[in-house]
XYZ file of C-alpha atoms in Angstrom:
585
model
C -26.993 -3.670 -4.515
C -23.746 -5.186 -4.429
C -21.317 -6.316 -7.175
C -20.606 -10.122 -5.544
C -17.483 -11.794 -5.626
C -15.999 -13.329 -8.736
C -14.569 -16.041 -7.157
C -15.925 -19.711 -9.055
C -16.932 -17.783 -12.028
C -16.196 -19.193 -15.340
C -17.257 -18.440 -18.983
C -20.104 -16.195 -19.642
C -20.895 -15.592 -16.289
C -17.417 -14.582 -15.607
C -17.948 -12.383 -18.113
C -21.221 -10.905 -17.213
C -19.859 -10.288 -13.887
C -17.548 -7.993 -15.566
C -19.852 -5.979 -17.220
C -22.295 -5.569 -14.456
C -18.870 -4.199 -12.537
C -18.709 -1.748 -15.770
C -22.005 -0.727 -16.940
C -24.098 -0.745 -13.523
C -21.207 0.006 -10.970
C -18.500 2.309 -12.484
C -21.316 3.410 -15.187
C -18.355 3.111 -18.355
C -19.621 2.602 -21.632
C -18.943 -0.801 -22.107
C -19.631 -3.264 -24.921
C -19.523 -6.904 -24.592
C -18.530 -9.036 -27.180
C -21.368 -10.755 -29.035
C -19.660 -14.122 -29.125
C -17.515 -15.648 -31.673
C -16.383 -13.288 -33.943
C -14.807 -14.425 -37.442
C -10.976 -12.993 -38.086
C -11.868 -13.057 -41.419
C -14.192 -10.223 -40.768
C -11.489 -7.680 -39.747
C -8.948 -9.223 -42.273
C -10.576 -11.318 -45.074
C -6.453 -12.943 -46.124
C -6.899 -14.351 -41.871
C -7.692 -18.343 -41.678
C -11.034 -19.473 -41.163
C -12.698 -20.979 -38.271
C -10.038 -18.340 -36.162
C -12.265 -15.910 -33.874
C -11.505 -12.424 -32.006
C -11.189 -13.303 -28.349
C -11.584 -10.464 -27.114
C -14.396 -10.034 -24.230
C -15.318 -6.392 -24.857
C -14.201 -2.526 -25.730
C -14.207 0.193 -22.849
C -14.953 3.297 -23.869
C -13.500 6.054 -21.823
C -13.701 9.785 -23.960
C -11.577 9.524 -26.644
C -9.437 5.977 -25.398
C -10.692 2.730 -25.650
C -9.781 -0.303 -23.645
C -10.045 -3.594 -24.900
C -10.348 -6.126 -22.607
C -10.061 -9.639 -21.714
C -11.661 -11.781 -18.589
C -10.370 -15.140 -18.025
C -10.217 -18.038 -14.736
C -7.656 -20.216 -16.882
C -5.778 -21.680 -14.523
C -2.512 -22.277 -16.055
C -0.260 -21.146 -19.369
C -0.602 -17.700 -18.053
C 1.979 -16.006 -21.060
C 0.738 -17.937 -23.831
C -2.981 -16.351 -22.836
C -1.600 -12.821 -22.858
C 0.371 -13.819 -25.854
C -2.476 -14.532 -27.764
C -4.815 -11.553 -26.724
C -1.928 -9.465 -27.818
C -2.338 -10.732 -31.399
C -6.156 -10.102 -31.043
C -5.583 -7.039 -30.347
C -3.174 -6.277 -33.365
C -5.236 -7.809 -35.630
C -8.594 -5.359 -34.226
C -6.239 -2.449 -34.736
C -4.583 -3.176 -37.818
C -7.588 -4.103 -39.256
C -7.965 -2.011 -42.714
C -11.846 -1.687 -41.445
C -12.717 2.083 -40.384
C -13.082 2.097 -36.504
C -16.825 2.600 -36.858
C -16.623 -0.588 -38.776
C -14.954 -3.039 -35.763
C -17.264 -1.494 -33.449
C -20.357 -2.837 -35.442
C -19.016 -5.985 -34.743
C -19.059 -5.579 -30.818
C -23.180 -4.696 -31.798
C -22.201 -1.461 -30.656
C -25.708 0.841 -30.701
C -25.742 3.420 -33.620
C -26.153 6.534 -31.622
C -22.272 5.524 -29.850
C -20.959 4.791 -33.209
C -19.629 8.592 -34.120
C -17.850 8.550 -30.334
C -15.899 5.779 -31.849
C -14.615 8.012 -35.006
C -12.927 9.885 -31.952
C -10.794 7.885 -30.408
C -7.522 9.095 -30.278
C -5.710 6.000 -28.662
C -5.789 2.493 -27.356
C -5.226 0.165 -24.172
C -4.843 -3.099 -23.717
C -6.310 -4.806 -19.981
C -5.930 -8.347 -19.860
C -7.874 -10.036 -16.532
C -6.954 -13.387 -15.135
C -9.299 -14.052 -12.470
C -7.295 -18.102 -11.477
C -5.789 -18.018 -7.953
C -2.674 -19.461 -9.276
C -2.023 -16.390 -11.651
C -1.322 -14.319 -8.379
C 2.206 -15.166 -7.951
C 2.994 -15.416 -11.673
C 5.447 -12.537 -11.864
C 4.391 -11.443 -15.623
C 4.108 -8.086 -16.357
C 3.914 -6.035 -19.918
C 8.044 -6.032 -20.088
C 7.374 -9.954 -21.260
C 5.308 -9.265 -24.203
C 7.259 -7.101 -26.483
C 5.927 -9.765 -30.006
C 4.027 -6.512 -31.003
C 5.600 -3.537 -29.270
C 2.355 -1.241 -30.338
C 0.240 -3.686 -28.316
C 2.948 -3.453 -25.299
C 3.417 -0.321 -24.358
C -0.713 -0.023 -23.967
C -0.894 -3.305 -22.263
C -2.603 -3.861 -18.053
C -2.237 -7.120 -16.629
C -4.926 -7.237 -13.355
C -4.349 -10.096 -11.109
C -7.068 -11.436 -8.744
C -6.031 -9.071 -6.084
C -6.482 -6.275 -8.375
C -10.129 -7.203 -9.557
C -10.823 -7.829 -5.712
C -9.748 -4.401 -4.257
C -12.050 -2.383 -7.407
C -14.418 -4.587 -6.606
C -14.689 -4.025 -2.797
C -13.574 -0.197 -3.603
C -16.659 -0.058 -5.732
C -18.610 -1.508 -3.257
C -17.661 0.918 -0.472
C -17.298 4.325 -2.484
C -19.648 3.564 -5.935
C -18.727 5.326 -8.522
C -15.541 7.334 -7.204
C -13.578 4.195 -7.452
C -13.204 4.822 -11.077
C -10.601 7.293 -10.474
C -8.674 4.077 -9.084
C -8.979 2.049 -11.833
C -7.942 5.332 -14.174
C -4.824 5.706 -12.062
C -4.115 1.642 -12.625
C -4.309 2.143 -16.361
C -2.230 5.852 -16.376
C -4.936 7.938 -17.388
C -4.634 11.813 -16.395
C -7.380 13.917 -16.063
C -6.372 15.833 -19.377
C -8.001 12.120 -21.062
C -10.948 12.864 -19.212
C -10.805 16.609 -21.060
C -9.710 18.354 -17.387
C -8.698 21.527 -18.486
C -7.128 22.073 -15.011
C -3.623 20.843 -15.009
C -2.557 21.763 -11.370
C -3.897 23.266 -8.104
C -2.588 26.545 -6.466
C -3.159 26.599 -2.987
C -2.330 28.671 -0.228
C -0.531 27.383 2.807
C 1.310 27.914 6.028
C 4.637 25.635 6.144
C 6.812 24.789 9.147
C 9.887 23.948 7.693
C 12.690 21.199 8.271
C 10.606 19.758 11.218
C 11.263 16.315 12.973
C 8.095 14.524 12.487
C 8.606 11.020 14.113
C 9.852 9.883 17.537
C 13.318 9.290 16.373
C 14.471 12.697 15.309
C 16.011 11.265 12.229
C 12.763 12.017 9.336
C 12.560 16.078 8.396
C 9.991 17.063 6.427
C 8.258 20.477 5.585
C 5.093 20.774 6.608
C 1.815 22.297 5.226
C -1.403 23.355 6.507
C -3.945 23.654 3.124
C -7.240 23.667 2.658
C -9.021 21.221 -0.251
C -11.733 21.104 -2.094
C -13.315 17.646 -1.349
C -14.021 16.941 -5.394
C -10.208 17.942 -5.954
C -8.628 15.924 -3.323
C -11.023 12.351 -4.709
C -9.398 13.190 -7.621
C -5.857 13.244 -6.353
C -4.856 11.564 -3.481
C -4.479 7.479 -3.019
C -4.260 5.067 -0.177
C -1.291 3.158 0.026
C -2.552 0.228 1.879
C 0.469 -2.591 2.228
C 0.485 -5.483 -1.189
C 0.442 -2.602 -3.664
C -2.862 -0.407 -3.426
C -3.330 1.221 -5.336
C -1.440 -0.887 -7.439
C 1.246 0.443 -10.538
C 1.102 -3.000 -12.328
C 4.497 -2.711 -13.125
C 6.005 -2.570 -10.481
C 6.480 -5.435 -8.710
C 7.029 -5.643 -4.855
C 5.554 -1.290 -4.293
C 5.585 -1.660 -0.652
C 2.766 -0.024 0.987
C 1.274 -0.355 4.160
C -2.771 0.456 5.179
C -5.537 -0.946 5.693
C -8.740 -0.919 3.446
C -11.896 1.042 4.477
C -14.674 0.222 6.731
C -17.942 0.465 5.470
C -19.628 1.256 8.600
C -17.062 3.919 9.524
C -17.893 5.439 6.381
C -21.318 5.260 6.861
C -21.285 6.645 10.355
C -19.419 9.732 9.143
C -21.536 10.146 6.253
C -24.566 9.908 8.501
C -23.850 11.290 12.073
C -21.866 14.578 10.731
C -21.644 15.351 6.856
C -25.845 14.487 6.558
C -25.556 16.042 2.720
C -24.085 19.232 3.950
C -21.270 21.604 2.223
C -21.073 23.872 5.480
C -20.015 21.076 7.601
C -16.199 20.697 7.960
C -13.980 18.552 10.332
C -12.297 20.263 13.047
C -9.512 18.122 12.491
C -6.669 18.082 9.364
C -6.095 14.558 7.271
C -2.549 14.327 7.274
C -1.191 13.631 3.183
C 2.370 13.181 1.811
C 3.014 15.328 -1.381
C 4.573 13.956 -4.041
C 8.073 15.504 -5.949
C 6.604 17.314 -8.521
C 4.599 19.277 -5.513
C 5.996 22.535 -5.499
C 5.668 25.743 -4.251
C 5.514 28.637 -6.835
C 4.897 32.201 -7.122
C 1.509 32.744 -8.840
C -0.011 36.343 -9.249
C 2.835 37.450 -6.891
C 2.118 35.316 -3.912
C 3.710 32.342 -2.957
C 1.361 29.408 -3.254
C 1.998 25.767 -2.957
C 1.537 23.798 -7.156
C -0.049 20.273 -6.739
C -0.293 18.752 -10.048
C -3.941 17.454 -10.950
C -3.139 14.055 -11.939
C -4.331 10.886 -10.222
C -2.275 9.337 -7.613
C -0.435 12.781 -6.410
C -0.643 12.454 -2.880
C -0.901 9.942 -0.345
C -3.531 9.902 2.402
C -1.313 8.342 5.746
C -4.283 9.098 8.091
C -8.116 10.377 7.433
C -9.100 8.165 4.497
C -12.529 7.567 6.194
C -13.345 11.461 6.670
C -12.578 12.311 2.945
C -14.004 8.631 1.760
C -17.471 9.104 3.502
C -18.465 12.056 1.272
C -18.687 9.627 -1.666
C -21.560 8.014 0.033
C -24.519 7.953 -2.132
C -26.545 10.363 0.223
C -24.302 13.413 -0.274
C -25.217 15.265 -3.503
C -22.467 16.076 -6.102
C -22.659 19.711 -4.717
C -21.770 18.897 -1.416
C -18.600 17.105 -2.726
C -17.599 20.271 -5.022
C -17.999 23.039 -2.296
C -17.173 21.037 1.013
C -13.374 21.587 2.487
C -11.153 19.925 4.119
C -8.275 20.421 6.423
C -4.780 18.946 5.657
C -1.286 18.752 6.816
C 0.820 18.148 3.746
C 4.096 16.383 4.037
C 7.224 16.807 1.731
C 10.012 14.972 2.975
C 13.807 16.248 2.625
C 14.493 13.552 0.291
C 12.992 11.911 -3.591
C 14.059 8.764 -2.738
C 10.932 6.958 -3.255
C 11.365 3.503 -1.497
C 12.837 6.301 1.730
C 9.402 8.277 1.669
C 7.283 5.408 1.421
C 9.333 3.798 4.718
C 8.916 7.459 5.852
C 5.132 7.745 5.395
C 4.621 4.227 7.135
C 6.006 5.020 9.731
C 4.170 8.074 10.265
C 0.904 5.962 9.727
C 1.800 3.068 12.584
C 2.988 5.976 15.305
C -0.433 8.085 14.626
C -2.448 5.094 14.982
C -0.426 3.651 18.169
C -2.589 4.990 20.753
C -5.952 4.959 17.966
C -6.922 1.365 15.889
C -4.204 -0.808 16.696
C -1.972 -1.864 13.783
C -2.276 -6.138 13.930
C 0.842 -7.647 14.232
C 0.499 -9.249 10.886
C 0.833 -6.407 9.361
C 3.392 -4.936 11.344
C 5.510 -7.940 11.046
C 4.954 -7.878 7.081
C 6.061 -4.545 6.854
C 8.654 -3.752 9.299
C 11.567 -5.143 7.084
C 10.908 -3.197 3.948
C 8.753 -0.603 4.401
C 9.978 0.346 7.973
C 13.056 -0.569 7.442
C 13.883 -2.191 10.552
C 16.499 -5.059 11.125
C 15.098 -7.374 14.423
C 14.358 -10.916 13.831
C 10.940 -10.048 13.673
C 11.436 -7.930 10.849
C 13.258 -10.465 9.644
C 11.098 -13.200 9.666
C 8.096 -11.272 8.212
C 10.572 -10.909 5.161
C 11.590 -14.593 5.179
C 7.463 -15.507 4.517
C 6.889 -12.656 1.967
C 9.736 -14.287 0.035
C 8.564 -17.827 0.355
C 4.847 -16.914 -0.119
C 5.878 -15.246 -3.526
C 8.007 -17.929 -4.726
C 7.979 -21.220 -6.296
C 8.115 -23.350 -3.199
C 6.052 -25.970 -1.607
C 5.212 -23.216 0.912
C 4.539 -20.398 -1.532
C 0.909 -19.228 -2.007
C 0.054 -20.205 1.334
C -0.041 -16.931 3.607
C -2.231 -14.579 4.762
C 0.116 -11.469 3.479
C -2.602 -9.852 1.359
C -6.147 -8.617 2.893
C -7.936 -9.324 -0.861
C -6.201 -12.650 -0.715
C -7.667 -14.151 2.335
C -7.467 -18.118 0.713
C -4.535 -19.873 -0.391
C -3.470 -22.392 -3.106
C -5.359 -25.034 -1.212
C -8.615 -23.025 -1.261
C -8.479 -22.765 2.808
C -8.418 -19.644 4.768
C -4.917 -18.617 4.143
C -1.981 -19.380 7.033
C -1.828 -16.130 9.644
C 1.853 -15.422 10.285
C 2.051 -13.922 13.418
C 1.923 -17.707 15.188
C 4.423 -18.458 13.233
C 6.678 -15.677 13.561
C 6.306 -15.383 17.455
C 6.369 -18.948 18.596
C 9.547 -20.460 16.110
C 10.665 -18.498 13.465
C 12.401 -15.636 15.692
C 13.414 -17.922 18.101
C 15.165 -19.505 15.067
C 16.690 -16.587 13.319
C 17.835 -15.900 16.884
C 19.486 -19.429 16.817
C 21.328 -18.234 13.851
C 22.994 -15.633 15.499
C 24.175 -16.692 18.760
C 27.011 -17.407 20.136
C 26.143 -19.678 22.920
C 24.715 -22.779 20.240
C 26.185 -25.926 21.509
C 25.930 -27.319 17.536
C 29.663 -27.851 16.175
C 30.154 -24.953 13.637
C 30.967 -27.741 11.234
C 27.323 -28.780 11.405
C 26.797 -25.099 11.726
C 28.529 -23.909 8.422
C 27.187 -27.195 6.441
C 23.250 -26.049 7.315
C 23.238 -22.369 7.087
C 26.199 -21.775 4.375
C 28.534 -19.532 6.546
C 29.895 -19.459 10.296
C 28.376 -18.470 13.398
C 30.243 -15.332 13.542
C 29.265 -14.331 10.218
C 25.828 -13.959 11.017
C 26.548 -12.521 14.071
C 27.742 -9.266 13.232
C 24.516 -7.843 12.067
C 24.692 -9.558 8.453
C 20.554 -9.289 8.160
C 20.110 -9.201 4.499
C 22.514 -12.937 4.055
C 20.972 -14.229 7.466
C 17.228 -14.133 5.855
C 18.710 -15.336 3.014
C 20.217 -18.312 4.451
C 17.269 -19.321 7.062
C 14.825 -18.744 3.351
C 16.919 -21.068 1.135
C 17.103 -23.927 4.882
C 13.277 -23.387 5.230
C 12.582 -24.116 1.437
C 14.438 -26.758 2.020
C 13.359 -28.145 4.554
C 9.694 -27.777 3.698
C 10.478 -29.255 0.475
C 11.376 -32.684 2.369
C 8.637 -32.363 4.752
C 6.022 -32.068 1.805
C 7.410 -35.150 -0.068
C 7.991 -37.381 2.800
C 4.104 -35.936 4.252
C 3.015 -35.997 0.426
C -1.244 -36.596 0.679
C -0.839 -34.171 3.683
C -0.321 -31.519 0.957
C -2.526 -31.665 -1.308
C -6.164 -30.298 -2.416
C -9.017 -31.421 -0.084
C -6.146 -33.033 2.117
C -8.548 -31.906 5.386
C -4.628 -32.267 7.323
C -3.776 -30.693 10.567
C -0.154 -29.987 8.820
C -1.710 -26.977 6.376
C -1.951 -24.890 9.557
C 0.255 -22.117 11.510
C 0.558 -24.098 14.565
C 1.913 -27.506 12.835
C 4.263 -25.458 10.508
C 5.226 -23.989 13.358
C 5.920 -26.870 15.236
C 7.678 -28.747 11.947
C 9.953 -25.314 12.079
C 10.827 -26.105 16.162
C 11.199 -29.612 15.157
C 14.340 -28.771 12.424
C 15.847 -26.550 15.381
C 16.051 -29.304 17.632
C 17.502 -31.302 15.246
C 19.825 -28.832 14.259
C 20.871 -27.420 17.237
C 20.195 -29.803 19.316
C 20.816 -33.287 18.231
C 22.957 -31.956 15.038
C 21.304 -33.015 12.254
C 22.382 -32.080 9.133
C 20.184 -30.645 6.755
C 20.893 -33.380 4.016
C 19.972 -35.856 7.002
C 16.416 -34.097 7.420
C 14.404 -36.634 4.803
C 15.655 -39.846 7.187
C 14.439 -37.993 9.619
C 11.256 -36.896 8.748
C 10.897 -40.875 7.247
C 11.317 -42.298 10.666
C 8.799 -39.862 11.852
C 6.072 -40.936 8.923
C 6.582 -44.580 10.058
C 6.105 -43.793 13.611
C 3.034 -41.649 13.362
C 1.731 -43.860 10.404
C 1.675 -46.407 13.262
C -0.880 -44.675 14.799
C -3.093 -42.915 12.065
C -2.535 -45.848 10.045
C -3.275 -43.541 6.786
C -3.729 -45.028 2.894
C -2.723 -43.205 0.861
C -4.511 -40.062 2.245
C -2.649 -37.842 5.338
C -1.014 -38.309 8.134
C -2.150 -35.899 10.113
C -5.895 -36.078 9.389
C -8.409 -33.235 10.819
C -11.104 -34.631 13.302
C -8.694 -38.058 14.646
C -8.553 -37.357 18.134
C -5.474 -39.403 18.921
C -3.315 -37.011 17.351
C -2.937 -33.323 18.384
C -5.227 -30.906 16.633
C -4.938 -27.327 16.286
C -6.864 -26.897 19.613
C -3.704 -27.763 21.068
C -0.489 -25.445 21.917
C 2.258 -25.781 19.784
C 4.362 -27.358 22.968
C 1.695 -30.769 22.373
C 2.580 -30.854 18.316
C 6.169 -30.755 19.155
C 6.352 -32.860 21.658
C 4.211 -35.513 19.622
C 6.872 -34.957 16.808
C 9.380 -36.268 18.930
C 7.973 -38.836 20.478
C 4.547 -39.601 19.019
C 3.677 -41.199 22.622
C 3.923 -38.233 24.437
C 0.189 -37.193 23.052
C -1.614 -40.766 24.142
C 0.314 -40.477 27.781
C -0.680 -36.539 28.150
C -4.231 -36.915 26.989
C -5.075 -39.554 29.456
């Protein structure tokens, strides 16, 4: 059965959800907390009526985890702050470790594999949509540097992907959740500290249509159990994710459980003598070398978790962790792979590199949807068209602090928003009005004055002209934030939870975003003369929806445009509020 979502959980069942993710699904030794527990039981000189919040200990060979599960929705660093002190006081505690573990009712036979822990983390859970964009991480909690250099923060997203991971591969998404929290195998007691495989190499080779990415490439041959150990799939948003670093641009999608079950089913059927004809195709890390060991050349892949990167055949290695192949299928089965090392260690070049790689093998295969491309294509791809640019322009403005932040579809685990609707698609966006905008920007044939010009966007038309992409999506960011910002005070109950308004959608923003370019380049508008704007066209559609104190634009009133309509009726409505009545009749 299924772990389900955690999404509406609160309390105790927030935290039994947890440890049916723990004890049934990854199969950890995990023990809950009992309830309340007393300070004064770990350190009598503590003030009563003060309790242990701390949901439960992890056991993992000789390293415990404790851990922490909460939805609260807001105060997000004075949370972490305070399970931080919890967890000082449980490990400062004078009581022997067998001691504190009585007091998660840990059973007496696991008791003496607490004498043997060697060393403690810290993962702190918050499970509150709003956490996503808090930008905390462990640098912000340095009140007990012990505690800090031990210390996981997991944001929704992160709880979502193991828990779909776990759902689609069982148990082997542990190794996931070990690579989150920096385990090696050596924790796990894996005397084998690197692979030494053969390989035939084609060096220096031009490996994209371009001809500007070299890379060496290997042909080697994996053990299935070796490569779950190793390998990753950098899927776009940070998965797998390194928790501290924020922004890792990556680039896949997830897995599909029926692809893996067809694979599992139609061709492996619990066999180790099956292989595919074809290779996965991997990037190796730095620290992938080749060496001469008992005086041939082989090629060193450290064994650690995370080592390489799977850019293509995630579903042909994935499927053997399907419950009906036996452990000895998944130790003696091989696999096929061409192993990448580009000519460079810049890591933010290589991941571009590898993403690349990814969208031109699966050109003519899956398509790549736009939304992802268009999310991607700035940083990862590295490419400058006002496409690229305006997927960059909504990553910034989902992340930040604006009205319009939280409000995209630029995650796959995050598929609702701030508003608890199905999160805003870009692409609509993007195609219709924001390139057309950022394309504005930079030409030279705008009838706009460049004094209205310069007093909007900050600098001249020339200046944006000549290729200056990294100030130009700053500029159009700062005059959408802006902008929005007026449009959601002036369009206030529009904006708010269980609004049911037309204007939370792509097409409407859209349209809003076509209406400021008219303005602008049109009828030059300044920015600064935007609110009397949008005030004149409250009153005038207020005329007709005749709203009190609830939105303008309400969902289901058929004498204003809904999103049935093309983007050409909201605008036009926008500008004259008549031209919807005369066109609908």
């Amino acid at each position: 059965m299924k772990i389900r979502s955690f999404e509406g959980l609160t309390g105790t069942p927030l935290e039994n959800w947890l440890k049916e993710l723990f004890l049934s699904k990854l199969q950890f030794k995990y023990f809950p907390s009992p309830g309340q527990i007393e300070l004064t039981k770990l350190n009598p000189k503590a003030s009563k009526g003060h309790h242990l919040e701390i949901d439960g200990i992890l056991l993992i060979n000789k390293i415990a985890v404790l851990v922490e599960i909460t939805d609260q929705a807001d105060k997000f660093s004075d949370k972490i702050k305070k399970f931080n002190r919890n967890c000082n006081s449980f490990i400062s505690s004078k009581l022997s470790i067998r001691e504190k573990a009585k007091l998660f009712n840990v059973p007496e036979d696991d008791l003496d594999d607490f004498e043997d822990i060697k060393k403690f983390k810290y993962l702190y859970i918050g499970t509150n949509h709003r956490f996503e964009n808090s930008r905390l991480t462990r640098s912000d909690f340095n009140d007990y540097p012990n505690i800090q250099k031990g210390l996981y923060i997991f944001k929704p997203t992160h709880l979502e992907y193991l828990r779909q991971l776990t759902n689609l591969i069982n148990i082997h998404a542990r190794k996931d959740f070990y690579s989150a929290l920096e385990f090696s195998p050596r924790d796990l007691d894996d005397k084998v500290t690197s692979l030494h495989l053969d390989f035939i190499k084609a060096e220096g080779k031009y490996i994209t249509t371009d001809k500007i990415i070299r890379a060496d490439i290997y042909l080697v041959k994996f053990f299935v159990k070796d490569l779950l150990d190793i390998a990753r799939v950098s899927r776009y948003e940070g998965i797998p994710f390194i928790l501290d670093q924020d922004g890792k641009e990556s680039y896949q999608r997830f897995l599909i459980e029926q692809k893996l079950e067809n694979i599992s089913s139609s061709f492996i059927l619990n066999d180790y003598k099956k292989s595919f004809p074809n290779t996965i195709t991997l990037v190796l890390s730095d620290n992938c070398k080749e060496e001469k060991i008992d005086k041939k050349k082989r090629l060193t892949i450290p064994k650690n978790y995370s080592t390489l990167d799977i850019i293509d055949g995630q579903h042909r290695l994935y499927a053997y962790t399907n419950t009906n192949n036996q452990d000895v299928v998944r130790e003696k089965s091989e696999l096929l792979a061409t192993a990448i090392k580009f000519k460079t260690e810049d890591k933010t070049q290589i991941t571009k590199y590898s993403a690349k790689i990814f969208c031109e093998i699966n050109a003519n295969q899956a398509k790549v949807k736009n939304n992802l491309i268009y999310l991607i294509k700035y940083d990862v791809l590295g490419e400058l068209d006002e496409t690229a640019m305006a997927g960059k322009i909504l990553l910034e403005i989902n992340k930040g602090n604006s009205s319009l932040s939280d409000l995209f579809f630029t995650n796959s685990l995050r598929k609702r928003n701030k508003f608890d609707l199905p999160a805003i698609p870009v692409t609509t966006i993007i195609d219709n009005d924001l390139v057309p905008f950022l394309k504005g920007l930079r030409s030279k044939k705008q009838s706009v004055s460049n004094k209205i010009y310069e007093e909007v966007f900050g600098n001249s038309r020339s200046y944006f002209y000549n290729n200056k992409q990294n100030e130009l999506v700053r500029a159009a960011r700062i005059v959408l934030v802006q902008y929005f910002d007026k449009v959601i005070k002036i369009f206030k109950y529009d904006w708010a939870d269980n609004a049911s308004s037309y204007l939370i959608s792509a097409k409407y923003i859209a349209a809003f975003i076509r209406f400021l370019r008219h303005k602008v380049f049109v009828e030059e508008i300044k920015l600064n003369q935007m609110e009397n704007e949008l005030k004149k066209l409250k009153s005038e559609i207020d005329i007709i929806t005749k709203p009190n104190k609830s939105a303008s634009f309400p969902k289901g009133l058929n004498i204003i445009p809904s999103t049935k309509h093309g983007i050409n009726t909201i605008f036009s409505f926008l500008l004259d509020t008549n031209s919807f009545s005369v066109n609908n009749k």
